[in-house]
PDB file of C-alpha atoms in Angstrom:
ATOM      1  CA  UNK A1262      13.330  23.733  35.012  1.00 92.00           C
ATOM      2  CA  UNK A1263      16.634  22.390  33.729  1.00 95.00           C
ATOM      3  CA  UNK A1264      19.386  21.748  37.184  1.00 96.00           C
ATOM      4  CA  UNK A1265      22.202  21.173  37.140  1.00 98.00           C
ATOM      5  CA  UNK A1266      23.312  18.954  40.555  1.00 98.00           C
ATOM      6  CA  UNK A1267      25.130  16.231  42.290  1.00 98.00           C
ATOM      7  CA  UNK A1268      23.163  13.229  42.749  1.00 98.00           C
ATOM      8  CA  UNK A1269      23.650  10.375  44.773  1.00 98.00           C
ATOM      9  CA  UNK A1270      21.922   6.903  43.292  1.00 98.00           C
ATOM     10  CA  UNK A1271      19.808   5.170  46.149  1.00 97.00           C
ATOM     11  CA  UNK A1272      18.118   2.184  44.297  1.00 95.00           C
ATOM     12  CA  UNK A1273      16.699   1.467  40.734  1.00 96.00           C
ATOM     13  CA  UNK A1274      13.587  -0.495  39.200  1.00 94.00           C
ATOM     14  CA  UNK A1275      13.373  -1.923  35.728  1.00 93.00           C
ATOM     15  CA  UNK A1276       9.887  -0.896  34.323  1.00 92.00           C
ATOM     16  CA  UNK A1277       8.474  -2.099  31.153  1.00 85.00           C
ATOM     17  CA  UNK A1278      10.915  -3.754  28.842  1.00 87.00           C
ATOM     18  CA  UNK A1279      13.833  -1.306  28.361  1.00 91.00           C
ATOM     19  CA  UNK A1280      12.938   1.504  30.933  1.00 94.00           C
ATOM     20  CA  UNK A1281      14.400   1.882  34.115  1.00 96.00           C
ATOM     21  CA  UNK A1282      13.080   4.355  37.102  1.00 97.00           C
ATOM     22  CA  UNK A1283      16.202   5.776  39.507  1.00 97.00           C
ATOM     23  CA  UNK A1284      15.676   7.074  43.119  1.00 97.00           C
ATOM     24  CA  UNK A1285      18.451   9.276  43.776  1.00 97.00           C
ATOM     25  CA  UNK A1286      19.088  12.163  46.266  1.00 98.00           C
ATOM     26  CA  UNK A1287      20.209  15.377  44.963  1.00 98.00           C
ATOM     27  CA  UNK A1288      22.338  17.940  46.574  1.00 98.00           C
ATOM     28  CA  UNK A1289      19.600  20.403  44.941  1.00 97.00           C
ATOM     29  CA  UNK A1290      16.265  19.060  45.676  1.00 96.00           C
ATOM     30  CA  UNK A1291      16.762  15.934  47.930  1.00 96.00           C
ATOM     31  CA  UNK A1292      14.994  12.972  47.050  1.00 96.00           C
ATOM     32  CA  UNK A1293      14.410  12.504  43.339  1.00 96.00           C
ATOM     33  CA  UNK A1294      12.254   9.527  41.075  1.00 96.00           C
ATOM     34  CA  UNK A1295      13.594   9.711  37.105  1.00 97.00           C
ATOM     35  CA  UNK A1296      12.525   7.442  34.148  1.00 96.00           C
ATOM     36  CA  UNK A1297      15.283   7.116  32.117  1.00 95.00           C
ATOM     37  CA  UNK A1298      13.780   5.709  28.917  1.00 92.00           C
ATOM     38  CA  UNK A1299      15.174   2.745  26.859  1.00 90.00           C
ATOM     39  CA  UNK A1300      18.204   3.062  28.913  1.00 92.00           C
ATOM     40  CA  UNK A1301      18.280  -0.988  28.806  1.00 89.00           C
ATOM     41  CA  UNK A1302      18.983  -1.162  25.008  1.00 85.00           C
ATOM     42  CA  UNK A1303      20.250   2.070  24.020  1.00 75.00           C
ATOM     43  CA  UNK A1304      23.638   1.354  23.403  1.00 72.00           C
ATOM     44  CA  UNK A1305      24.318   4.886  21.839  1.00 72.00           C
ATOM     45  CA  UNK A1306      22.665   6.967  23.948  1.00 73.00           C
ATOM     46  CA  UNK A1307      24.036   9.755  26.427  1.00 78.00           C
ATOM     47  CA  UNK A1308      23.058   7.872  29.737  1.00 91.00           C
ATOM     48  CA  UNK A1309      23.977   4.068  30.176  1.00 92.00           C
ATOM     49  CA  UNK A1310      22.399   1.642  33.018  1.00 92.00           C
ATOM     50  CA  UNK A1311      26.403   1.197  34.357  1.00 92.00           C
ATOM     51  CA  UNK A1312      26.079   4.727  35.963  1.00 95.00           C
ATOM     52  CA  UNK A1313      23.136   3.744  38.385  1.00 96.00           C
ATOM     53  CA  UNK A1314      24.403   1.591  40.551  1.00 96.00           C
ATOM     54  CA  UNK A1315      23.683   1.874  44.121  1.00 96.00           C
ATOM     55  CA  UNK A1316      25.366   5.169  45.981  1.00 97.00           C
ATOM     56  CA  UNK A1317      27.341   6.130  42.738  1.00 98.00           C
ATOM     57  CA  UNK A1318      27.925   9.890  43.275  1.00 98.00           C
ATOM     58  CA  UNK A1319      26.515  11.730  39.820  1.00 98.00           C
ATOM     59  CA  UNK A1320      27.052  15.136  38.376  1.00 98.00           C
ATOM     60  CA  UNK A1321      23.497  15.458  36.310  1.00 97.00           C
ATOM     61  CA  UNK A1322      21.356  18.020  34.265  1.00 97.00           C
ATOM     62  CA  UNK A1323      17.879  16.815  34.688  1.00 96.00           C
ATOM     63  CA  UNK A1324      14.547  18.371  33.631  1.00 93.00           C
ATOM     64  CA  UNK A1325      12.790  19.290  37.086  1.00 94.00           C
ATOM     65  CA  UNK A1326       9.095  20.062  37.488  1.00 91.00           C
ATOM     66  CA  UNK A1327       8.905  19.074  41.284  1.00 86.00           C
ATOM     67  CA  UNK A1328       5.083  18.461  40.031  1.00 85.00           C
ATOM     68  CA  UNK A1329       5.444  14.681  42.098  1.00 79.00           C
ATOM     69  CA  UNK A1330       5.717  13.151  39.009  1.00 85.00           C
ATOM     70  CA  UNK A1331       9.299  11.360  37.609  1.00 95.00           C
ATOM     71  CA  UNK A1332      11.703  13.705  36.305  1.00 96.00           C
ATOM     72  CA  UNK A1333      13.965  12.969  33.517  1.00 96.00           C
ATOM     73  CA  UNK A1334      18.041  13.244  33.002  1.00 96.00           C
ATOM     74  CA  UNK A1335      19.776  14.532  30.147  1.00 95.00           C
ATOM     75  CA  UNK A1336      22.698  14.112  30.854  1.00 95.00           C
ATOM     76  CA  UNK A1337      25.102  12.204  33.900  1.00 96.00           C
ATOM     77  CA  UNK A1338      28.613  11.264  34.383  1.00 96.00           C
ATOM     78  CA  UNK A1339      30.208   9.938  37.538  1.00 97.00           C
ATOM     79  CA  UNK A1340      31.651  12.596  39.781  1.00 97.00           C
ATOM     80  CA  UNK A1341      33.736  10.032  42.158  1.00 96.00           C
ATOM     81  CA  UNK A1342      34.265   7.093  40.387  1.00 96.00           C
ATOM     82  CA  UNK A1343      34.670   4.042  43.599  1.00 97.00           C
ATOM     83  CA  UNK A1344      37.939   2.069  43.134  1.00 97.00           C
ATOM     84  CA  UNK A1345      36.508  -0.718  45.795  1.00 97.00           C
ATOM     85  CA  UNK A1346      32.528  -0.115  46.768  1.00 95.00           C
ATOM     86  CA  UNK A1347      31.216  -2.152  43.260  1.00 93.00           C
ATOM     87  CA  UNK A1348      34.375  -4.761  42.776  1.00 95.00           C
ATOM     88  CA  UNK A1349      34.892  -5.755  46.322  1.00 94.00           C
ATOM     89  CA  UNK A1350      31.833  -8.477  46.708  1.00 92.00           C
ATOM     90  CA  UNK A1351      31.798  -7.823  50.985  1.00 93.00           C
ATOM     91  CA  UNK A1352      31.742  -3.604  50.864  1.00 95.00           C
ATOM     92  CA  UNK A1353      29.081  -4.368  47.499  1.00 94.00           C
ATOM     93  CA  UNK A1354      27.021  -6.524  50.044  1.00 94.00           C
ATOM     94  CA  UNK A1355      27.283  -3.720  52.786  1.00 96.00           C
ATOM     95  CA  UNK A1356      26.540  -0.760  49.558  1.00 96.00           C
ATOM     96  CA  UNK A1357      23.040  -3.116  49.115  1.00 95.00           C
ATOM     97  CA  UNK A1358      22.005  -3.057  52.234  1.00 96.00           C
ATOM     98  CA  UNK A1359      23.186   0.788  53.365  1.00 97.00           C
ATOM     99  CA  UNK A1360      21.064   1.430  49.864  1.00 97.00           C
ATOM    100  CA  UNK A1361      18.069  -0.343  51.038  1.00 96.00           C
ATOM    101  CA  UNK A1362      18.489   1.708  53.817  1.00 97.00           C
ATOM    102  CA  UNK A1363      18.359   4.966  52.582  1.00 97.00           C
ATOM    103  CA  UNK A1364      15.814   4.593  49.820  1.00 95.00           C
ATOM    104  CA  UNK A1365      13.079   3.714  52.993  1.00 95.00           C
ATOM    105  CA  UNK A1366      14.848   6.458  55.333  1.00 96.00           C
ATOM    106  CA  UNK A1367      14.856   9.349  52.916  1.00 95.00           C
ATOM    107  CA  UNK A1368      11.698  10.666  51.285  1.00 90.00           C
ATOM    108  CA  UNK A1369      11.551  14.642  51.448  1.00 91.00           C
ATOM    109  CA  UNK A1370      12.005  16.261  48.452  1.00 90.00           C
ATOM    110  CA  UNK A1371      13.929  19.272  49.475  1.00 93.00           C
ATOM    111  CA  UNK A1372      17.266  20.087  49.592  1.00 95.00           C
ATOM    112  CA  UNK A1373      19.510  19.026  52.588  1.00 97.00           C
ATOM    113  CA  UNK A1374      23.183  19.801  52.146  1.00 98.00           C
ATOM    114  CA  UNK A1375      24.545  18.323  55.295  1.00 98.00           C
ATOM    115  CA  UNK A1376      22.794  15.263  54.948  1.00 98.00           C
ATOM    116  CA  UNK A1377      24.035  14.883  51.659  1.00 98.00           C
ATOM    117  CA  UNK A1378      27.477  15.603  52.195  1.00 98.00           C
ATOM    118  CA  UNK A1379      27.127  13.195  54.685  1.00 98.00           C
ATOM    119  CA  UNK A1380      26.145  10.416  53.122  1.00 98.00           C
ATOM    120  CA  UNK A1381      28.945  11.372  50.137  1.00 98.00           C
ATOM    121  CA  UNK A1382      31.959  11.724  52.468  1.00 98.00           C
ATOM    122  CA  UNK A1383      30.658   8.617  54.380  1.00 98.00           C
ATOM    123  CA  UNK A1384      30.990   6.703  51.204  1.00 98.00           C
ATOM    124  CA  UNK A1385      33.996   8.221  49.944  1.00 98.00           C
ATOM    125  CA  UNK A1386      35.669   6.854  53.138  1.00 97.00           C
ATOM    126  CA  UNK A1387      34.225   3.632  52.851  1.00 97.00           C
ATOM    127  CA  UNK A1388      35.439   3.110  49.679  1.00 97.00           C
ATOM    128  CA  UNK A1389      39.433   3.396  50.822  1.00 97.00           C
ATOM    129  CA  UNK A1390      39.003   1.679  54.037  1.00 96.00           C
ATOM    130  CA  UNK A1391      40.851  -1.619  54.436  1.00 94.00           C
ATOM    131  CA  UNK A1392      38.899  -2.413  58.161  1.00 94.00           C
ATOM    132  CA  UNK A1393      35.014  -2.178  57.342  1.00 94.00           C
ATOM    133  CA  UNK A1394      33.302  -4.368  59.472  1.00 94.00           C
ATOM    134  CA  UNK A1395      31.704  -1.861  61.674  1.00 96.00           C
ATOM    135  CA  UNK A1396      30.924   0.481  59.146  1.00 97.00           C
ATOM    136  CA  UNK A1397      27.428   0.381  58.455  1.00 97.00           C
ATOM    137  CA  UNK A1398      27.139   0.507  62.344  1.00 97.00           C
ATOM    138  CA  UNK A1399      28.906   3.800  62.986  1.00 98.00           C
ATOM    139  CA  UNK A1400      26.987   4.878  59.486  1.00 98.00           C
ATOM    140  CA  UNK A1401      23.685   4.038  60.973  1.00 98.00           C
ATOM    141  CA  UNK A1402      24.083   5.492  64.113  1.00 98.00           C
ATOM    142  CA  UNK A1403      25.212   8.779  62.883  1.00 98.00           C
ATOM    143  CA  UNK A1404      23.076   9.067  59.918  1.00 98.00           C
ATOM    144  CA  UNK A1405      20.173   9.474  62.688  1.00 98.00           C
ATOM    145  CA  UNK A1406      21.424  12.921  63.577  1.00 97.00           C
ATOM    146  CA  UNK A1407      20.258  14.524  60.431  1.00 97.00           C
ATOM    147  CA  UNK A1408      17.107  12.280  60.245  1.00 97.00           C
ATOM    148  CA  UNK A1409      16.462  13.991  64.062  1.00 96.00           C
ATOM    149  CA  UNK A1410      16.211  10.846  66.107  1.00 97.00           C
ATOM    150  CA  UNK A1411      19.994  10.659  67.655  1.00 97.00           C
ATOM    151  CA  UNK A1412      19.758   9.156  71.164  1.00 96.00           C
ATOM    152  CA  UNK A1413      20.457  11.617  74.012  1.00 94.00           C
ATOM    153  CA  UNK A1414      23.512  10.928  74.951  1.00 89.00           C
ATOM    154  CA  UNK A1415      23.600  12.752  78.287  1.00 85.00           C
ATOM    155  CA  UNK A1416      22.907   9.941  80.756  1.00 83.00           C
ATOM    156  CA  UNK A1417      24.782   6.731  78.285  1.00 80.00           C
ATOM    157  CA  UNK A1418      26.109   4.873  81.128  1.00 86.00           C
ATOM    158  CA  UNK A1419      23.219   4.371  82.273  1.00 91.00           C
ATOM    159  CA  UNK A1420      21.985   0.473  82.122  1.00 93.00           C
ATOM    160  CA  UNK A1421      19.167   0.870  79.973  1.00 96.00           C
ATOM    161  CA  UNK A1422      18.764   2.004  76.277  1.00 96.00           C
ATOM    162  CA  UNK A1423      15.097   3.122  75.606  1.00 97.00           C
ATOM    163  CA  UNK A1424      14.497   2.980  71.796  1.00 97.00           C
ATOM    164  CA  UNK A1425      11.164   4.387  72.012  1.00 97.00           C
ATOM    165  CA  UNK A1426      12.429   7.621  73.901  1.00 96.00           C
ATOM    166  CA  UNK A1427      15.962   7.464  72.626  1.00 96.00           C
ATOM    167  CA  UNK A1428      17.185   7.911  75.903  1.00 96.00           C
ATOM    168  CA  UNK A1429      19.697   5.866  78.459  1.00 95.00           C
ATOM    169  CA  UNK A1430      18.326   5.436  81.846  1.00 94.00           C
ATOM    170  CA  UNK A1431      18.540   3.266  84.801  1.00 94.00           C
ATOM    171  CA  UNK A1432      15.542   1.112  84.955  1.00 94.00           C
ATOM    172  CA  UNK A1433      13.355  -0.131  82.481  1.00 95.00           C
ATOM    173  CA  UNK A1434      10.348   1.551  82.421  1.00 93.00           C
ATOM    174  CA  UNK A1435       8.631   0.042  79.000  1.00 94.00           C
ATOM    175  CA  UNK A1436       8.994  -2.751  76.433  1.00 93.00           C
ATOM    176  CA  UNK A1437      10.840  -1.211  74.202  1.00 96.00           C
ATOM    177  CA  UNK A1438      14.285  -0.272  76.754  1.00 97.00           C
ATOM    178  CA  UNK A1439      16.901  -2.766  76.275  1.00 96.00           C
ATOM    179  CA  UNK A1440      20.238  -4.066  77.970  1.00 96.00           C
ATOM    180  CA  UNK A1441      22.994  -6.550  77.672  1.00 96.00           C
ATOM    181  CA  UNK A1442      26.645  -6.564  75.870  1.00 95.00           C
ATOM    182  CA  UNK A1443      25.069  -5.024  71.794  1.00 96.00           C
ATOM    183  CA  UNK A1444      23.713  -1.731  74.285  1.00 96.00           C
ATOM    184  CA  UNK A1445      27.678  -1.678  75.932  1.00 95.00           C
ATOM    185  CA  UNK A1446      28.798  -2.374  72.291  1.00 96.00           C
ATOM    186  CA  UNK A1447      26.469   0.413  71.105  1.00 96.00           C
ATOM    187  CA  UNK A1448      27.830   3.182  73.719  1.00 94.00           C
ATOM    188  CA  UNK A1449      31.513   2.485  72.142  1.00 95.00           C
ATOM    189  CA  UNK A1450      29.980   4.603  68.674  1.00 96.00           C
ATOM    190  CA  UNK A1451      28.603   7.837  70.350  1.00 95.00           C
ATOM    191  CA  UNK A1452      30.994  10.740  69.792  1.00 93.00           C
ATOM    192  CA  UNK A1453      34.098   9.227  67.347  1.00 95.00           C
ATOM    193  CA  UNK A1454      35.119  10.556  64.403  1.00 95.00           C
ATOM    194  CA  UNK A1455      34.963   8.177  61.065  1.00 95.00           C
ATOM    195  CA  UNK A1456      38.438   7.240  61.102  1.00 94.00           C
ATOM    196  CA  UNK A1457      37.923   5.681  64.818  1.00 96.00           C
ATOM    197  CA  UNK A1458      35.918   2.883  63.797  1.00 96.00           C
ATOM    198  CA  UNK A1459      38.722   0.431  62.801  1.00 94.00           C
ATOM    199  CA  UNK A1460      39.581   0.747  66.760  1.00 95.00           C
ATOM    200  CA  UNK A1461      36.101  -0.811  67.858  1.00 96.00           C
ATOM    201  CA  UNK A1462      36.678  -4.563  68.437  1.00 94.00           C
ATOM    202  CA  UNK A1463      33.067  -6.674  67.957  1.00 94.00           C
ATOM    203  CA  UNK A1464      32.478 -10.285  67.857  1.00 93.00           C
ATOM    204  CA  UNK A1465      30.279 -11.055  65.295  1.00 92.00           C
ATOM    205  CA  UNK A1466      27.005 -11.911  67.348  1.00 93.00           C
ATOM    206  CA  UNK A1467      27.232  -8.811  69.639  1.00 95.00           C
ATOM    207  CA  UNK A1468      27.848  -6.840  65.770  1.00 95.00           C
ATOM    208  CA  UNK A1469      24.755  -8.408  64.602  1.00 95.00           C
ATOM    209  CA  UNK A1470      22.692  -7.463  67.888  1.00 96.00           C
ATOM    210  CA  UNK A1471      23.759  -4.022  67.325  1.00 97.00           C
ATOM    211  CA  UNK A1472      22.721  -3.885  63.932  1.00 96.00           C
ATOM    212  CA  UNK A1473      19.078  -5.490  64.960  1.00 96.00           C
ATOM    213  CA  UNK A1474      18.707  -3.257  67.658  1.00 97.00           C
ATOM    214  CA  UNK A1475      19.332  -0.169  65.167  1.00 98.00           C
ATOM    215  CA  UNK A1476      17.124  -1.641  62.561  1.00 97.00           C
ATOM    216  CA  UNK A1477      14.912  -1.978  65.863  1.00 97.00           C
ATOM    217  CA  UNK A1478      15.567   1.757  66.443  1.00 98.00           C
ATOM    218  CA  UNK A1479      14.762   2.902  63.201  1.00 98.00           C
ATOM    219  CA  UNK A1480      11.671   1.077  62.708  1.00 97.00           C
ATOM    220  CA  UNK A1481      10.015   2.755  66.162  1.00 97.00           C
ATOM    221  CA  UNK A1482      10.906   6.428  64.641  1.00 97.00           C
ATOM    222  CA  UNK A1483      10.294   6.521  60.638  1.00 96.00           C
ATOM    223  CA  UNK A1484       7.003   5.225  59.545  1.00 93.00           C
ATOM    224  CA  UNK A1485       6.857   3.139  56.955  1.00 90.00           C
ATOM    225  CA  UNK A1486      10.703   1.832  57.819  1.00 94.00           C
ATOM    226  CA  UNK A1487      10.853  -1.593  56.483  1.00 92.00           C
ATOM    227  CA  UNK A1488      13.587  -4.228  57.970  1.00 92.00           C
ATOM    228  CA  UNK A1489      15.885  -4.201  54.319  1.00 93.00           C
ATOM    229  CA  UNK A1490      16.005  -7.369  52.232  1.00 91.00           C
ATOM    230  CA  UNK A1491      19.420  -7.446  51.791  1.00 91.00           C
ATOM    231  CA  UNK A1492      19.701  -8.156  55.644  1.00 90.00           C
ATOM    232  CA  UNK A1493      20.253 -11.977  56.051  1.00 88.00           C
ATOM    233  CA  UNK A1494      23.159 -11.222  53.643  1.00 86.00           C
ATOM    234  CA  UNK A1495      24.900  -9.036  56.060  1.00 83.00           C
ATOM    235  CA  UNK A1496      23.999 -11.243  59.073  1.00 82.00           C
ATOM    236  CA  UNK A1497      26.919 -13.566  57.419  1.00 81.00           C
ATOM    237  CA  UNK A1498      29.422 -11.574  56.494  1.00 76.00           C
ATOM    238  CA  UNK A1499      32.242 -10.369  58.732  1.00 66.00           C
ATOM    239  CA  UNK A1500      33.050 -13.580  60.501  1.00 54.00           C
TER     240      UNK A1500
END
């Protein structure tokens, strides 16, 4: 079946000499695996390697047989072309590792508009914001509503942060509840709109501890969630 969708690109893997597989997530069919063949030395052909790098936002027609197999693309062009995300070395080191991310988080292959208009707008923000450094923090956090793990929010003041139920409460009750200054720093996320996060003052230790502990967090709640490569890079930026 020939589609014709948006497509988000969420990581790619050279295979064989010249051929190059793409994850991507489609507004159409979610999570998608295409071979794009001799993409590495066509120079004339209609799809060139520039186009997949990580999050570009794609308008594609692509052969679908949603058999489990890789699909193919015949054609792609760049629907928002990023004037900072892949020339600014800090917001490329943050597009790696939000990427990584994704490519673990997101593996059903059906369509999920709000999810995917999440993720775009998300990026399209990123991409004109000046103050980034809690980004991938707020992004984290709120990207767990549509993956249906969002902590209940109902009793946040509350000392405690229990990853394994996702709740707040006052006492710890296993070993996976948590406390300290990244859970305060957490609660300062919950409930602000995108534009807020510029407002949200971290040091760069408490930052990292929230990241951890949301790494932490998603780890306990998608199987298979493995702690992304790209992480020691973040763990020095934003000094």
């Amino acid at each position: 079946m020939v589609v014709a969708t948006e497509a988000i690109v969420l990581h790619t893997l050279k295979y064989a000499e010249a051929d190059v597989i793409a994850h991507c997530y489609t507004l159409s069919d979610g999570r998608k695996s295409y071979m794009l063949r001799r993409i590495l030395k066509s120079k004339k052909g209609a799809l060139k390697i520039s186009l997949f790098q990580p999050l570009t936002q794609l308008e594609i027609i692509a052969n679908h047989k949603n058999k489990g197999t890789l699909e193919s693309i015949r054609e792609a062009k760049v629907l928002y072309p990023y004037k900072t995300l892949h020339t600014d070395v800090v917001k490329g080191s943050v597009v790696l590792f939000l990427s990584e991310v994704l490519k673990d988080a997101i593996q059903e292959e059906e369509a999920n508009s709000a999810l995917y208009h999440y993720i775009s707008s998300a990026f399209i923000f990123l991409d004109a914001l000046e103050d980034f450094a809690n980004f991938h923090i707020y992004f984290l956090l709120n990207l767990t509503q549509y993956l249906g793990f969002y902590p209940e929010v109902t009793d946040e003041k509350h000392l405690y942060f229990n990853l394994l139920e996702g709740t707040f409460q006052e006492k710890s009750s296993n070993g996976y509840c948590e406390k300290g200054s990244h859970v305060e720093a957490l609660r300062q996320f919950f409930g602000i709109k995108i534009d807020a996060i510029p407002q949200i003052k971290l040091n760069k230790t408490t930052r990292l501890e929230v990241l951890h502990l949301l790494i932490r967090y998603y780890q306990i709640h998608l199987h298979g969630f493995r702690k992304p490569k790209s992480l020691p890079i973040l763990n020095q930026l934003f000094q």
